[in-house]
Amino acid sequence: MGLNVLVTPRSFAAHSSEPLDLLSDGGLTVLRNPHGRIMAKEEMIAHIAEADAVIVGVDPLDREVLEKAPRLKVIAKYGVGTDNIDMRFAQERGIKVTTTAGANTEAVADYAFALMLAAARRVLPIDKACREGDWTKRTAVDVNGRTLGLIGLGQIGKAVVRRAQGFGMRVLAYDAVRDEAFASAAGVRYAESVDDLLREADFVSLHVPLTEETRHMIGERELRLMKPTAVLINTARGGLVEENALCEALKNGTIWGAGIDVFEKEPPDNPELLSLDRLVIGSHCAASTVQAVDKMGVMASKQVLNHLQQLNGVETE
């Protein structure tokens, strides 16, 4: 019986055949997502039954889905966030879970900074007004020389720091695990608490995983701690921000603006968010560059092959 790999991300091998070639040359039959979108739970159950491996984006891989995948041996996350995967049950089943950590670091950091600039300088409402013949000058806020607060100082957070240095920004960070060597070398100061960071920062960018501890870590109380000229950026996970509270804060001018690439449900449940000119919206696309997509695809394919070959006693590079 041959080995099958289910591939759900729509961008997989979109710009290069190398990820697919690796799987095919390794003797795997590739089963593609036929829906052209994120699959629902029932669709995942239908397609995963014959899979020995899965390369997955944000499609659901909870216990109910995994129970319908008796042959599954490895899950390669096409990205880094594993909140759509029942990690505990995967471990119980002996299913290997990998991520493509590092493949999209620079792309996400670029996009975080793009959202920061767009929200601060009101790029979208100015563009919209100009297209309608309104050449009125709109006053915005500076990015250069201001204070950036990073909640999470992992690989992506550190990449954002490098960009902030070019804008002469002061950088505050909060992380449960401190990298004192990096902070010292990069001139980053650690805040004693998230609240302290929110009070001091002009820009707040989130770079933490979604867990029970971080879910809705930014809500009404936290938004009120921020400056009225502050900007919130989220390229991490939608569940980190309580969206109705953010909507009210933007409507009321509690904060200056926000750049949000990720929502709890995509598109968001609250349609009012889509009408706010203080909000720059992304479609969970921070990692979607040609270069990052190619890297993630190749890395995920190699992880699948390596694990399956190791199980079969085949030496891998």
PDB file of N, CA and C in Angstrom, residues 23-79:
ATOM      1  N   LEU A  23       7.820  15.545  -2.678  1.00  0.00           N
ATOM      2  CA  LEU A  23       6.881  14.526  -2.211  1.00  0.00           C
ATOM      3  C   LEU A  23       6.729  13.403  -3.234  1.00  0.00           C
ATOM      4  N   SER A  24       6.564  13.781  -4.500  1.00  0.00           N
ATOM      5  CA  SER A  24       6.380  12.780  -5.554  1.00  0.00           C
ATOM      6  C   SER A  24       7.624  11.925  -5.731  1.00  0.00           C
ATOM      7  N   ASP A  25       8.789  12.570  -5.735  1.00  0.00           N
ATOM      8  CA  ASP A  25      10.045  11.820  -5.884  1.00  0.00           C
ATOM      9  C   ASP A  25      10.285  10.909  -4.687  1.00  0.00           C
ATOM     10  N   GLY A  26       9.691  11.256  -3.546  1.00  0.00           N
ATOM     11  CA  GLY A  26       9.812  10.415  -2.364  1.00  0.00           C
ATOM     12  C   GLY A  26       8.820   9.276  -2.327  1.00  0.00           C
ATOM     13  N   GLY A  27       8.024   9.145  -3.390  1.00  0.00           N
ATOM     14  CA  GLY A  27       7.093   8.025  -3.491  1.00  0.00           C
ATOM     15  C   GLY A  27       5.736   8.257  -2.862  1.00  0.00           C
ATOM     16  N   LEU A  28       5.428   9.500  -2.533  1.00  0.00           N
ATOM     17  CA  LEU A  28       4.155   9.800  -1.901  1.00  0.00           C
ATOM     18  C   LEU A  28       3.113  10.221  -2.934  1.00  0.00           C
ATOM     19  N   THR A  29       1.878   9.823  -2.702  1.00  0.00           N
ATOM     20  CA  THR A  29       0.753  10.305  -3.497  1.00  0.00           C
ATOM     21  C   THR A  29       0.189  11.533  -2.802  1.00  0.00           C
ATOM     22  N   VAL A  30       0.080  12.628  -3.543  1.00  0.00           N
ATOM     23  CA  VAL A  30      -0.364  13.898  -2.965  1.00  0.00           C
ATOM     24  C   VAL A  30      -1.868  14.064  -3.170  1.00  0.00           C
ATOM     25  N   LEU A  31      -2.574  14.279  -2.067  1.00  0.00           N
ATOM     26  CA  LEU A  31      -4.009  14.562  -2.093  1.00  0.00           C
ATOM     27  C   LEU A  31      -4.184  16.043  -1.807  1.00  0.00           C
ATOM     28  N   ARG A  32      -4.733  16.799  -2.746  1.00  0.00           N
ATOM     29  CA  ARG A  32      -4.837  18.253  -2.582  1.00  0.00           C
ATOM     30  C   ARG A  32      -6.210  18.663  -2.059  1.00  0.00           C
ATOM     31  N   ASN A  33      -6.236  19.787  -1.378  1.00  0.00           N
ATOM     32  CA  ASN A  33      -7.480  20.428  -0.952  1.00  0.00           C
ATOM     33  C   ASN A  33      -8.267  20.828  -2.207  1.00  0.00           C
ATOM     34  N   PRO A  34      -9.457  20.261  -2.428  1.00  0.00           N
ATOM     35  CA  PRO A  34     -10.192  20.550  -3.662  1.00  0.00           C
ATOM     36  C   PRO A  34     -11.132  21.751  -3.560  1.00  0.00           C
ATOM     37  N   HIS A  35     -11.172  22.404  -2.402  1.00  0.00           N
ATOM     38  CA  HIS A  35     -12.217  23.398  -2.160  1.00  0.00           C
ATOM     39  C   HIS A  35     -11.790  24.843  -2.425  1.00  0.00           C
ATOM     40  N   GLY A  36     -10.485  25.078  -2.557  1.00  0.00           N
ATOM     41  CA  GLY A  36     -10.022  26.435  -2.822  1.00  0.00           C
ATOM     42  C   GLY A  36     -10.198  27.377  -1.648  1.00  0.00           C
ATOM     43  N   ARG A  37     -10.281  26.838  -0.443  1.00  0.00           N
ATOM     44  CA  ARG A  37     -10.465  27.630   0.785  1.00  0.00           C
ATOM     45  C   ARG A  37     -10.085  26.745   1.968  1.00  0.00           C
ATOM     46  N   ILE A  38     -10.113  27.348   3.176  1.00  0.00           N
ATOM     47  CA  ILE A  38      -9.892  26.565   4.388  1.00  0.00           C
ATOM     48  C   ILE A  38     -11.005  25.533   4.501  1.00  0.00           C
ATOM     49  N   MET A  39     -10.645  24.295   4.793  1.00  0.00           N
ATOM     50  CA  MET A  39     -11.651  23.244   4.858  1.00  0.00           C
ATOM     51  C   MET A  39     -12.374  23.224   6.204  1.00  0.00           C
ATOM     52  N   ALA A  40     -13.655  22.902   6.165  1.00  0.00           N
ATOM     53  CA  ALA A  40     -14.441  22.716   7.378  1.00  0.00           C
ATOM     54  C   ALA A  40     -14.125  21.354   7.984  1.00  0.00           C
ATOM     55  N   LYS A  41     -14.549  21.158   9.232  1.00  0.00           N
ATOM     56  CA  LYS A  41     -14.236  19.916   9.938  1.00  0.00           C
ATOM     57  C   LYS A  41     -14.737  18.688   9.172  1.00  0.00           C
ATOM     58  N   GLU A  42     -15.967  18.753   8.667  1.00  0.00           N
ATOM     59  CA  GLU A  42     -16.532  17.612   7.954  1.00  0.00           C
ATOM     60  C   GLU A  42     -15.731  17.298   6.695  1.00  0.00           C
ATOM     61  N   GLU A  43     -15.238  18.330   6.041  1.00  0.00           N
ATOM     62  CA  GLU A  43     -14.429  18.139   4.839  1.00  0.00           C
ATOM     63  C   GLU A  43     -13.071  17.531   5.186  1.00  0.00           C
ATOM     64  N   MET A  44     -12.476  17.978   6.280  1.00  0.00           N
ATOM     65  CA  MET A  44     -11.210  17.396   6.712  1.00  0.00           C
ATOM     66  C   MET A  44     -11.378  15.920   7.031  1.00  0.00           C
ATOM     67  N   ILE A  45     -12.462  15.591   7.725  1.00  0.00           N
ATOM     68  CA  ILE A  45     -12.716  14.187   8.061  1.00  0.00           C
ATOM     69  C   ILE A  45     -12.814  13.341   6.789  1.00  0.00           C
ATOM     70  N   ALA A  46     -13.486  13.876   5.775  1.00  0.00           N
ATOM     71  CA  ALA A  46     -13.661  13.135   4.528  1.00  0.00           C
ATOM     72  C   ALA A  46     -12.347  12.916   3.791  1.00  0.00           C
ATOM     73  N   HIS A  47     -11.443  13.883   3.867  1.00  0.00           N
ATOM     74  CA  HIS A  47     -10.222  13.816   3.061  1.00  0.00           C
ATOM     75  C   HIS A  47      -9.041  13.202   3.787  1.00  0.00           C
ATOM     76  N   ILE A  48      -9.096  13.122   5.113  1.00  0.00           N
ATOM     77  CA  ILE A  48      -7.917  12.697   5.867  1.00  0.00           C
ATOM     78  C   ILE A  48      -7.894  11.199   6.145  1.00  0.00           C
ATOM     79  N   ALA A  49      -8.990  10.518   5.834  1.00  0.00           N
ATOM     80  CA  ALA A  49      -9.128   9.103   6.209  1.00  0.00           C
ATOM     81  C   ALA A  49      -8.005   8.227   5.664  1.00  0.00           C
ATOM     82  N   GLU A  50      -7.528   8.523   4.453  1.00  0.00           N
ATOM     83  CA  GLU A  50      -6.508   7.683   3.822  1.00  0.00           C
ATOM     84  C   GLU A  50      -5.116   8.295   3.894  1.00  0.00           C
ATOM     85  N   ALA A  51      -4.953   9.338   4.700  1.00  0.00           N
ATOM     86  CA  ALA A  51      -3.678  10.060   4.726  1.00  0.00           C
ATOM     87  C   ALA A  51      -2.708   9.465   5.728  1.00  0.00           C
ATOM     88  N   ASP A  52      -1.464   9.290   5.315  1.00  0.00           N
ATOM     89  CA  ASP A  52      -0.379   8.887   6.209  1.00  0.00           C
ATOM     90  C   ASP A  52       0.335  10.118   6.770  1.00  0.00           C
ATOM     91  N   ALA A  53       0.174  11.233   6.081  1.00  0.00           N
ATOM     92  CA  ALA A  53       0.772  12.494   6.512  1.00  0.00           C
ATOM     93  C   ALA A  53      -0.149  13.630   6.056  1.00  0.00           C
ATOM     94  N   VAL A  54      -0.036  14.764   6.736  1.00  0.00           N
ATOM     95  CA  VAL A  54      -0.802  15.935   6.311  1.00  0.00           C
ATOM     96  C   VAL A  54       0.076  17.168   6.450  1.00  0.00           C
ATOM     97  N   ILE A  55       0.054  17.991   5.419  1.00  0.00           N
ATOM     98  CA  ILE A  55       0.652  19.318   5.470  1.00  0.00           C
ATOM     99  C   ILE A  55      -0.523  20.276   5.596  1.00  0.00           C
ATOM    100  N   VAL A  56      -0.620  20.974   6.739  1.00  0.00           N
ATOM    101  CA  VAL A  56      -1.846  21.684   7.080  1.00  0.00           C
ATOM    102  C   VAL A  56      -1.586  23.166   7.342  1.00  0.00           C
ATOM    103  N   GLY A  57      -2.559  23.966   6.929  1.00  0.00           N
ATOM    104  CA  GLY A  57      -2.519  25.383   7.251  1.00  0.00           C
ATOM    105  C   GLY A  57      -3.288  25.626   8.540  1.00  0.00           C
ATOM    106  N   VAL A  58      -4.439  26.311   8.428  1.00  0.00           N
ATOM    107  CA  VAL A  58      -5.254  26.588   9.616  1.00  0.00           C
ATOM    108  C   VAL A  58      -6.527  25.746   9.629  1.00  0.00           C
ATOM    109  N   ASP A  59      -6.591  24.735   8.768  1.00  0.00           N
ATOM    110  CA  ASP A  59      -7.740  23.835   8.751  1.00  0.00           C
ATOM    111  C   ASP A  59      -7.792  23.051  10.069  1.00  0.00           C
ATOM    112  N   PRO A  60      -8.985  22.647  10.522  1.00  0.00           N
ATOM    113  CA  PRO A  60      -9.119  22.012  11.832  1.00  0.00           C
ATOM    114  C   PRO A  60      -8.538  20.601  11.887  1.00  0.00           C
ATOM    115  N   LEU A  61      -7.716  20.379  12.894  1.00  0.00           N
ATOM    116  CA  LEU A  61      -7.192  19.045  13.184  1.00  0.00           C
ATOM    117  C   LEU A  61      -7.404  18.769  14.673  1.00  0.00           C
ATOM    118  N   ASP A  62      -8.663  18.847  15.096  1.00  0.00           N
ATOM    119  CA  ASP A  62      -8.979  18.548  16.490  1.00  0.00           C
ATOM    120  C   ASP A  62      -9.118  17.037  16.676  1.00  0.00           C
ATOM    121  N   ARG A  63      -9.473  16.633  17.882  1.00  0.00           N
ATOM    122  CA  ARG A  63      -9.549  15.211  18.191  1.00  0.00           C
ATOM    123  C   ARG A  63     -10.527  14.485  17.269  1.00  0.00           C
ATOM    124  N   GLU A  64     -11.671  15.115  17.003  1.00  0.00           N
ATOM    125  CA  GLU A  64     -12.686  14.477  16.174  1.00  0.00           C
ATOM    126  C   GLU A  64     -12.158  14.170  14.781  1.00  0.00           C
ATOM    127  N   VAL A  65     -11.366  15.097  14.223  1.00  0.00           N
ATOM    128  CA  VAL A  65     -10.777  14.867  12.902  1.00  0.00           C
ATOM    129  C   VAL A  65      -9.693  13.801  12.980  1.00  0.00           C
ATOM    130  N   LEU A  66      -8.816  13.914  13.967  1.00  0.00           N
ATOM    131  CA  LEU A  66      -7.691  12.986  14.069  1.00  0.00           C
ATOM    132  C   LEU A  66      -8.154  11.554  14.330  1.00  0.00           C
ATOM    133  N   GLU A  67      -9.286  11.400  15.011  1.00  0.00           N
ATOM    134  CA  GLU A  67      -9.814  10.054  15.247  1.00  0.00           C
ATOM    135  C   GLU A  67     -10.223   9.357  13.954  1.00  0.00           C
ATOM    136  N   LYS A  68     -10.476  10.149  12.909  1.00  0.00           N
ATOM    137  CA  LYS A  68     -10.876   9.596  11.618  1.00  0.00           C
ATOM    138  C   LYS A  68      -9.681   9.382  10.693  1.00  0.00           C
ATOM    139  N   ALA A  69      -8.468   9.495  11.253  1.00  0.00           N
ATOM    140  CA  ALA A  69      -7.253   9.351  10.446  1.00  0.00           C
ATOM    141  C   ALA A  69      -6.379   8.243  11.023  1.00  0.00           C
ATOM    142  N   PRO A  70      -6.794   6.983  10.875  1.00  0.00           N
ATOM    143  CA  PRO A  70      -6.074   5.876  11.527  1.00  0.00           C
ATOM    144  C   PRO A  70      -4.658   5.673  11.006  1.00  0.00           C
ATOM    145  N   ARG A  71      -4.373   6.130   9.777  1.00  0.00           N
ATOM    146  CA  ARG A  71      -3.048   5.909   9.183  1.00  0.00           C
ATOM    147  C   ARG A  71      -2.077   7.055   9.461  1.00  0.00           C
ATOM    148  N   LEU A  72      -2.567   8.141  10.043  1.00  0.00           N
ATOM    149  CA  LEU A  72      -1.773   9.369  10.140  1.00  0.00           C
ATOM    150  C   LEU A  72      -0.565   9.197  11.056  1.00  0.00           C
ATOM    151  N   LYS A  73       0.607   9.585  10.542  1.00  0.00           N
ATOM    152  CA  LYS A  73       1.859   9.434  11.278  1.00  0.00           C
ATOM    153  C   LYS A  73       2.566  10.758  11.515  1.00  0.00           C
ATOM    154  N   VAL A  74       2.297  11.752  10.681  1.00  0.00           N
ATOM    155  CA  VAL A  74       3.005  13.025  10.832  1.00  0.00           C
ATOM    156  C   VAL A  74       2.119  14.165  10.346  1.00  0.00           C
ATOM    157  N   ILE A  75       2.136  15.261  11.108  1.00  0.00           N
ATOM    158  CA  ILE A  75       1.459  16.507  10.746  1.00  0.00           C
ATOM    159  C   ILE A  75       2.544  17.566  10.581  1.00  0.00           C
ATOM    160  N   ALA A  76       2.671  18.123   9.394  1.00  0.00           N
ATOM    161  CA  ALA A  76       3.613  19.206   9.149  1.00  0.00           C
ATOM    162  C   ALA A  76       2.815  20.503   9.066  1.00  0.00           C
ATOM    163  N   LYS A  77       2.950  21.348  10.078  1.00  0.00           N
ATOM    164  CA  LYS A  77       2.242  22.626  10.077  1.00  0.00           C
ATOM    165  C   LYS A  77       2.924  23.583   9.109  1.00  0.00           C
ATOM    166  N   TYR A  78       2.142  24.102   8.190  1.00  0.00           N
ATOM    167  CA  TYR A  78       2.611  25.052   7.174  1.00  0.00           C
ATOM    168  C   TYR A  78       2.534  26.437   7.813  1.00  0.00           C
ATOM    169  N   GLY A  79       3.509  26.720   8.686  1.00  0.00           N
ATOM    170  CA  GLY A  79       3.502  27.900   9.533  1.00  0.00           C
ATOM    171  C   GLY A  79       4.023  27.504  10.896  1.00  0.00           C
TER     172      GLY A  79
END
